[in-house]
One Martini backbone bead per residue (centre of mass of N, CA, C, O) as a GRO file, in nm:
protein
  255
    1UNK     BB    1   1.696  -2.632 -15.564
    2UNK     BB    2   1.424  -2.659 -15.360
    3UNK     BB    3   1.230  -2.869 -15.228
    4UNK     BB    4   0.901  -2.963 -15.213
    5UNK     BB    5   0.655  -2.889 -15.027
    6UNK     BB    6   0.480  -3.039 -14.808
    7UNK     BB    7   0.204  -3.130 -14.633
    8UNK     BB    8   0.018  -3.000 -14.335
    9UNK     BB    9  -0.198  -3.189 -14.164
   10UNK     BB   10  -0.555  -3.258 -14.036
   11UNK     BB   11  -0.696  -3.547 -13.937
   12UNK     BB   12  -1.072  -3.675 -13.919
   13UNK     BB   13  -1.156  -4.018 -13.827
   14UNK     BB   14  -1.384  -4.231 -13.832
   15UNK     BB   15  -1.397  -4.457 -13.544
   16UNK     BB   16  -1.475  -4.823 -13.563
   17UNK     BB   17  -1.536  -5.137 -13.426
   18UNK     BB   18  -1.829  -5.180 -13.492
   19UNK     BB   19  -2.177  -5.177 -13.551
   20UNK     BB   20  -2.204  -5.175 -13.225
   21UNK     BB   21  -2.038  -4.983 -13.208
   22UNK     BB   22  -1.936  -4.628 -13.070
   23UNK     BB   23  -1.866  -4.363 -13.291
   24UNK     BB   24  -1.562  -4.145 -13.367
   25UNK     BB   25  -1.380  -3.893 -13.379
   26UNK     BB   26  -1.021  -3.852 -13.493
   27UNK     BB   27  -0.676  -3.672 -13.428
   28UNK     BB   28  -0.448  -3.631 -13.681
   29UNK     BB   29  -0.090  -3.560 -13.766
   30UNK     BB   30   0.017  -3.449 -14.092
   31UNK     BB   31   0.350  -3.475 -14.272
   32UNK     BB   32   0.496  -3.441 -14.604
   33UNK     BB   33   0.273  -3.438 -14.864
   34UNK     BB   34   0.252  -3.520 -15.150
   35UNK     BB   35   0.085  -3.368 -15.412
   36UNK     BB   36   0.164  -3.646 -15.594
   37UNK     BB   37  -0.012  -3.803 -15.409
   38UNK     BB   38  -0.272  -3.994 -15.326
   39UNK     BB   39  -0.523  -4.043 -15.055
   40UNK     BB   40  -0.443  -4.340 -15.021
   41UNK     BB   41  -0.140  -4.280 -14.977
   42UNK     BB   42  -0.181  -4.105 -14.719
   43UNK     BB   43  -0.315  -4.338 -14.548
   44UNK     BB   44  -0.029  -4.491 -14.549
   45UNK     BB   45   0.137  -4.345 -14.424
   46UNK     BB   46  -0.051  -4.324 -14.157
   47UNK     BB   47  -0.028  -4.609 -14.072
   48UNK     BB   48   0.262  -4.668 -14.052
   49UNK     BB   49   0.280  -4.449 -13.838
   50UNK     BB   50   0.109  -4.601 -13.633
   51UNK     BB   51   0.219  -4.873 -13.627
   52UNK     BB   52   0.509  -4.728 -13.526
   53UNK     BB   53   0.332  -4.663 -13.235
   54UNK     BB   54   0.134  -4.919 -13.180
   55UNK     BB   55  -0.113  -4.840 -13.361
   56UNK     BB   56  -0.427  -4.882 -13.471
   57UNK     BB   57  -0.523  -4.897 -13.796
   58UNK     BB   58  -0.696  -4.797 -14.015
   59UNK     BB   59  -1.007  -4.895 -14.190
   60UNK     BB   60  -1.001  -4.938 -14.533
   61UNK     BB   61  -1.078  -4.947 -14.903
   62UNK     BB   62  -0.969  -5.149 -15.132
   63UNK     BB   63  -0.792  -5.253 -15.469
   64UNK     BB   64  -0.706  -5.089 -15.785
   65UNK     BB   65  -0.640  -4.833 -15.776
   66UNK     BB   66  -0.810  -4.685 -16.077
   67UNK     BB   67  -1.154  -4.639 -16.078
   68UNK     BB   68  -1.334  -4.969 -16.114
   69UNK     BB   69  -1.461  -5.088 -15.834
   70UNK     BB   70  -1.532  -4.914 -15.602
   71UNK     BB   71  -1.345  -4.965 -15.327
   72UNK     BB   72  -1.299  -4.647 -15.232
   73UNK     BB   73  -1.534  -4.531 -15.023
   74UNK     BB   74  -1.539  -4.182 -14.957
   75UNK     BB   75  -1.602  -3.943 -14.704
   76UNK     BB   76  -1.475  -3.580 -14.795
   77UNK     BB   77  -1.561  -3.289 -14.719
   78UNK     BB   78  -1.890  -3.382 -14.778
   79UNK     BB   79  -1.787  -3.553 -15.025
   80UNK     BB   80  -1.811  -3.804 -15.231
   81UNK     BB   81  -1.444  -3.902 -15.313
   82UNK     BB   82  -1.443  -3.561 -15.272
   83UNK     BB   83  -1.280  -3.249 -15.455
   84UNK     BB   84  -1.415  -3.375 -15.705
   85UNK     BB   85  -1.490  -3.498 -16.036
   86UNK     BB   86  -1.576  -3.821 -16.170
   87UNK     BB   87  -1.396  -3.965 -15.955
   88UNK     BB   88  -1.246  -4.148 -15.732
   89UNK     BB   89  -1.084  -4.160 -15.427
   90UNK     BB   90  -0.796  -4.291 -15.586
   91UNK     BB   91  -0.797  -4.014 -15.778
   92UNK     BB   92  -0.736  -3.866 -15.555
   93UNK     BB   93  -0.527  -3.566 -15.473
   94UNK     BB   94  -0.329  -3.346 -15.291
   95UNK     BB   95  -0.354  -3.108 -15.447
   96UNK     BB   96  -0.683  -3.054 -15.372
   97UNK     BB   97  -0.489  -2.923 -15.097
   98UNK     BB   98  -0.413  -2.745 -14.821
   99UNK     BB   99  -0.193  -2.626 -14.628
  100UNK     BB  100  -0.318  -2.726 -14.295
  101UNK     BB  101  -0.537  -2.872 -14.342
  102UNK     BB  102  -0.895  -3.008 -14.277
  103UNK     BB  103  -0.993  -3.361 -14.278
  104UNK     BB  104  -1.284  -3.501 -14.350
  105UNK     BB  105  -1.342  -3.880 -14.258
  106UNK     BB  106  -1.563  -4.106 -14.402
  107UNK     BB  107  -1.819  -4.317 -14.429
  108UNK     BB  108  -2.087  -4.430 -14.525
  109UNK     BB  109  -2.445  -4.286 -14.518
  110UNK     BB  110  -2.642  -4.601 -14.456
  111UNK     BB  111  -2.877  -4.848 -14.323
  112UNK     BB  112  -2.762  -5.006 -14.605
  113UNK     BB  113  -2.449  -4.956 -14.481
  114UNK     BB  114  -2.281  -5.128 -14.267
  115UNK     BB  115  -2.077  -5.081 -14.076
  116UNK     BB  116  -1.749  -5.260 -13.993
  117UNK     BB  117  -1.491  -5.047 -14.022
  118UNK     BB  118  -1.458  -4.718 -13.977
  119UNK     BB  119  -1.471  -4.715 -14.347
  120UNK     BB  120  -1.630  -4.960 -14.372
  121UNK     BB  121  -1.860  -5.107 -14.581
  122UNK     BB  122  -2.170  -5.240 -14.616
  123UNK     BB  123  -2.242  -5.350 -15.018
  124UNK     BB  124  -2.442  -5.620 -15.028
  125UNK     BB  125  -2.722  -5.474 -15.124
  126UNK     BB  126  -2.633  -5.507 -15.405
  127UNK     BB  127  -2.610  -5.805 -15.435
  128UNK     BB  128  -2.912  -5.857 -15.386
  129UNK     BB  129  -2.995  -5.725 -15.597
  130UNK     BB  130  -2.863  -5.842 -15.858
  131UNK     BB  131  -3.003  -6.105 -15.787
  132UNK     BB  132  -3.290  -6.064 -15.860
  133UNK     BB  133  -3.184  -5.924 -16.177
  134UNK     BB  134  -2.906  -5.885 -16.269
  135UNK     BB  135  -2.954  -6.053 -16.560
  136UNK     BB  136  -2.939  -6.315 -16.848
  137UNK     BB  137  -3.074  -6.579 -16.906
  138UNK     BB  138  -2.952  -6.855 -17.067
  139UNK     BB  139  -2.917  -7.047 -17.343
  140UNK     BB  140  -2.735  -7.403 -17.369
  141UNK     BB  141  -2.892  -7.582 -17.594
  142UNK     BB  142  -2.746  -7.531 -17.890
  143UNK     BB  143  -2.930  -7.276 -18.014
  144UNK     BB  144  -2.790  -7.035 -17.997
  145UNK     BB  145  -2.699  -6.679 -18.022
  146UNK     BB  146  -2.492  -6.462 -18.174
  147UNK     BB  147  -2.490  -6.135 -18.035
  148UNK     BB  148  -2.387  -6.029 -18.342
  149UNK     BB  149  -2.652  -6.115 -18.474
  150UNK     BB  150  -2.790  -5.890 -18.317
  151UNK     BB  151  -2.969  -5.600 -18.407
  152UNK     BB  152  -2.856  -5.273 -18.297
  153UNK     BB  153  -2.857  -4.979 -18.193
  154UNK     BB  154  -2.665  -4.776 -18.133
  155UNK     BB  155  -2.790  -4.558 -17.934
  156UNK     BB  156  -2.862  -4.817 -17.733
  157UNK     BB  157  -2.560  -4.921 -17.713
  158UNK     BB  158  -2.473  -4.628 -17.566
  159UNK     BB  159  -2.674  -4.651 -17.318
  160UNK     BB  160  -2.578  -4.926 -17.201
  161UNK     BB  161  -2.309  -4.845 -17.151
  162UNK     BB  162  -2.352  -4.643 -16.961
  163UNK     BB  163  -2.498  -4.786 -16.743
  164UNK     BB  164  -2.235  -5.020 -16.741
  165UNK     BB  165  -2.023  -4.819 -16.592
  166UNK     BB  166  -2.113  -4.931 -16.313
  167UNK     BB  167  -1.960  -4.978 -16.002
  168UNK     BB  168  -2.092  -4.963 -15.722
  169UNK     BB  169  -1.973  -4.749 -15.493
  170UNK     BB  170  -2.264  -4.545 -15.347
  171UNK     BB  171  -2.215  -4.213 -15.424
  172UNK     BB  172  -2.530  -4.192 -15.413
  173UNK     BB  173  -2.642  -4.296 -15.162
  174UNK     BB  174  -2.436  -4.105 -14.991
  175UNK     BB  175  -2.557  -3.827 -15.130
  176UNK     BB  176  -2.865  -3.883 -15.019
  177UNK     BB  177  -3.091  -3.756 -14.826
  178UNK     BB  178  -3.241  -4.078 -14.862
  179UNK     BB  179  -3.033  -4.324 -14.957
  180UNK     BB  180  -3.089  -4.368 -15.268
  181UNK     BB  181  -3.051  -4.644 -15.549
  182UNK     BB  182  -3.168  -4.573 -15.818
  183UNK     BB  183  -2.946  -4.547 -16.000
  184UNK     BB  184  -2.804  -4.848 -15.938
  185UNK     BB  185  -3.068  -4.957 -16.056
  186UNK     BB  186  -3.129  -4.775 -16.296
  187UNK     BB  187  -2.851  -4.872 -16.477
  188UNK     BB  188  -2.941  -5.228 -16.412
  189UNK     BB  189  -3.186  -5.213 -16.604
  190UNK     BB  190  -3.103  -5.082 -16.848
  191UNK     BB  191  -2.839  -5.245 -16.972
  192UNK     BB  192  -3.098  -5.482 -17.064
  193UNK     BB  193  -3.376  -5.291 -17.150
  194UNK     BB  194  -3.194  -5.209 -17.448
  195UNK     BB  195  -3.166  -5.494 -17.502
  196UNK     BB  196  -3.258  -5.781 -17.644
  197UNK     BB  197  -3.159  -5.968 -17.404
  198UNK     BB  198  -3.309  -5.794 -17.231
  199UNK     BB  199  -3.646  -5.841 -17.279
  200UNK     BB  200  -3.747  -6.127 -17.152
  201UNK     BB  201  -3.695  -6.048 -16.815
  202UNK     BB  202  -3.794  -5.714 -16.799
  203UNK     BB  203  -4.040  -5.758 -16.585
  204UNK     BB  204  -3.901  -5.931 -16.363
  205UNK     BB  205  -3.677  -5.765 -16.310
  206UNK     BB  206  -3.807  -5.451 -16.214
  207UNK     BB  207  -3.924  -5.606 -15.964
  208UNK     BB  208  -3.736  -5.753 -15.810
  209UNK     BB  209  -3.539  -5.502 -15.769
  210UNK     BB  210  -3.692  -5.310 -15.645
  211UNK     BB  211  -3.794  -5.468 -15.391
  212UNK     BB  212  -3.550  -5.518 -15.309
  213UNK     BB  213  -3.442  -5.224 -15.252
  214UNK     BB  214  -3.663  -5.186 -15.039
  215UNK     BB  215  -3.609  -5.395 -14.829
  216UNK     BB  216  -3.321  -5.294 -14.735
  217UNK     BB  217  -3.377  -4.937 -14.719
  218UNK     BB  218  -3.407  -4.783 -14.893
  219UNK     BB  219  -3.497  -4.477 -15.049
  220UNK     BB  220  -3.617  -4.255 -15.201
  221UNK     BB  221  -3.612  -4.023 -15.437
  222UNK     BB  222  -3.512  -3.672 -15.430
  223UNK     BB  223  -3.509  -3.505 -15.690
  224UNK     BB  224  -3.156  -3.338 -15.683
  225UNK     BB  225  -2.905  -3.492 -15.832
  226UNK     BB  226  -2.662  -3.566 -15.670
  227UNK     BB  227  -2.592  -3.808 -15.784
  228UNK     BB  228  -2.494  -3.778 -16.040
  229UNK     BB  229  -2.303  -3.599 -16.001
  230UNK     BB  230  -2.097  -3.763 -15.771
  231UNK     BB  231  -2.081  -3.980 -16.032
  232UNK     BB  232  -1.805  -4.119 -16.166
  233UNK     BB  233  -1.933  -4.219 -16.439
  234UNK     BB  234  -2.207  -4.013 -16.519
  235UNK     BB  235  -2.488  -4.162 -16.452
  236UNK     BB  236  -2.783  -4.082 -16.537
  237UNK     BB  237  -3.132  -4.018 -16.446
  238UNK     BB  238  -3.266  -4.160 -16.715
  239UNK     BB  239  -3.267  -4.432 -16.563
  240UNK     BB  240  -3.479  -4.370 -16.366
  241UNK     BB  241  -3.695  -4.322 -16.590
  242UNK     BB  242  -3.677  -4.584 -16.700
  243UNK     BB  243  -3.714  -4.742 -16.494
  244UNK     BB  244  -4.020  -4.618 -16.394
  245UNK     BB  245  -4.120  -4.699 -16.673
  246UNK     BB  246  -4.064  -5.068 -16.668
  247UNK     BB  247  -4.237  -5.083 -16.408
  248UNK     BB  248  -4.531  -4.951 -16.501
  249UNK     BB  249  -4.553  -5.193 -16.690
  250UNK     BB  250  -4.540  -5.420 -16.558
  251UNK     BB  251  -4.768  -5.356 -16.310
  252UNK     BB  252  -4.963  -5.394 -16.493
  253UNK     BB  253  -4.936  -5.652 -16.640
  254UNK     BB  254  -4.967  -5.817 -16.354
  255UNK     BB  255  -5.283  -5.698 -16.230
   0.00000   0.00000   0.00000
């Protein structure tokens, strides 16, 4: 039997030196791509070869490459994560393309995640707003209860977890066409809001959170589902109106 014919692809790679500097398409050109590599393996060979070559390797994200950290974060052929479904970019095979074919590889585009360099964005802005209010407040005194003696709804803690699921990727932000964090703020808003642990200090966080991240700069919703779509953990839209819904009624309470 004849060996498994591997990929000779065409990558055209955004390649950036950092915030400041303007960046540019640069066009590489690799050859025996197995099939049954990730899309992080093309790029880990690709470097490899650029390296043997004396030349500076691309800079882009990684780290569990399982599909939960969501730092391997890329625009590939106009969609975020790739041609792929459910799955984050290191889930994302190279038989998903077509031998010949041509790869735009992009980072994320939003002003609210300012390129690093190459394919890396700054996704601190997550981090900012999680600060204002994505937690729990803990009672420490000695008088806590065990949160399995708090009785939830089955229906209320399937939704809470579904809502937990967010990796916090950006790939709602980098497919709205306003660059709207809405599905991530209202994600870890939910996961709060449905449980009764969350619900002592659920008027500050859903108004802090907010504010967070419209100072960020991030978009308003724009509603076309395009974030649900593309969002690897399958995050629902439903979170964005139950946000909606528990901003309005803070900001009603607080006069």
């Amino acid at each position: 039997m004849s060996a498994k014919k591997g990929l000779h692809l065409t990558l055209k790679i955004w390649r950036q030196k950092n915030n400041k500097s303007k960046g540019q398409f640069e066009t590489y050109k690799i050859s025996d791509v197995s099939t049954d590599s990730s899309f992080l393996e093309m790029l880990d060979i690709l470097n490899e070869n650029l390296i043997n070559e004396g030349k500076e390797p691309i800079a882009f994200d990684h780290d569990c490459r399982e599909g939960i950290c969501g730092m391997c974060s890329l625009y590939i052929n106009g969609r975020a994560h790739g041609p792929d479904t459910g799955i984050t970019t290191c889930q994302l095979h190279m038989r998903m393309f077509k031998d010949g074919e041509t790869i735009v590889i992009e980072p994320w585009r939003s002003a609210a995640f300012p390129v690093i360099k190459d394919l890396m964005v700054d996704r601190s802005a997550f981090d900012r707003v999680m600060a204002a209010g994505g937690f729990v407040s803990v009672n420490t005194s000695g008088n806590t209860l065990d949160a399995n003696a708090i009785p939830v709804p089955k229906e209320d803690a399937d939704k809470a977890m579904d809502a937990a699921a967010c990796i916090g990727c950006g790939a709602c932000v980098a497919t709205c066409k306003n660059g709207s964090a809405m599905l991530f703020v209202g994600a870890k808003v939910s996961q709060f809001a449905l449980l009764p642990q969350g619900r002592v200090e659920a008027k500050r966080r859903v108004l802090n959170m907010v504010k967070a991240m419209d100072e960020e700069g991030f978009g308003n919703c724009s509603n076309t589902g395009a974030c649900e779509v593309e969002c690897p953990k399958g995050i629902s839209l439903e979170n964005i109106a139950r946000m909606n819904r528990e901003y309005m009624s803070a900001f009603v309470d607080q006069g």
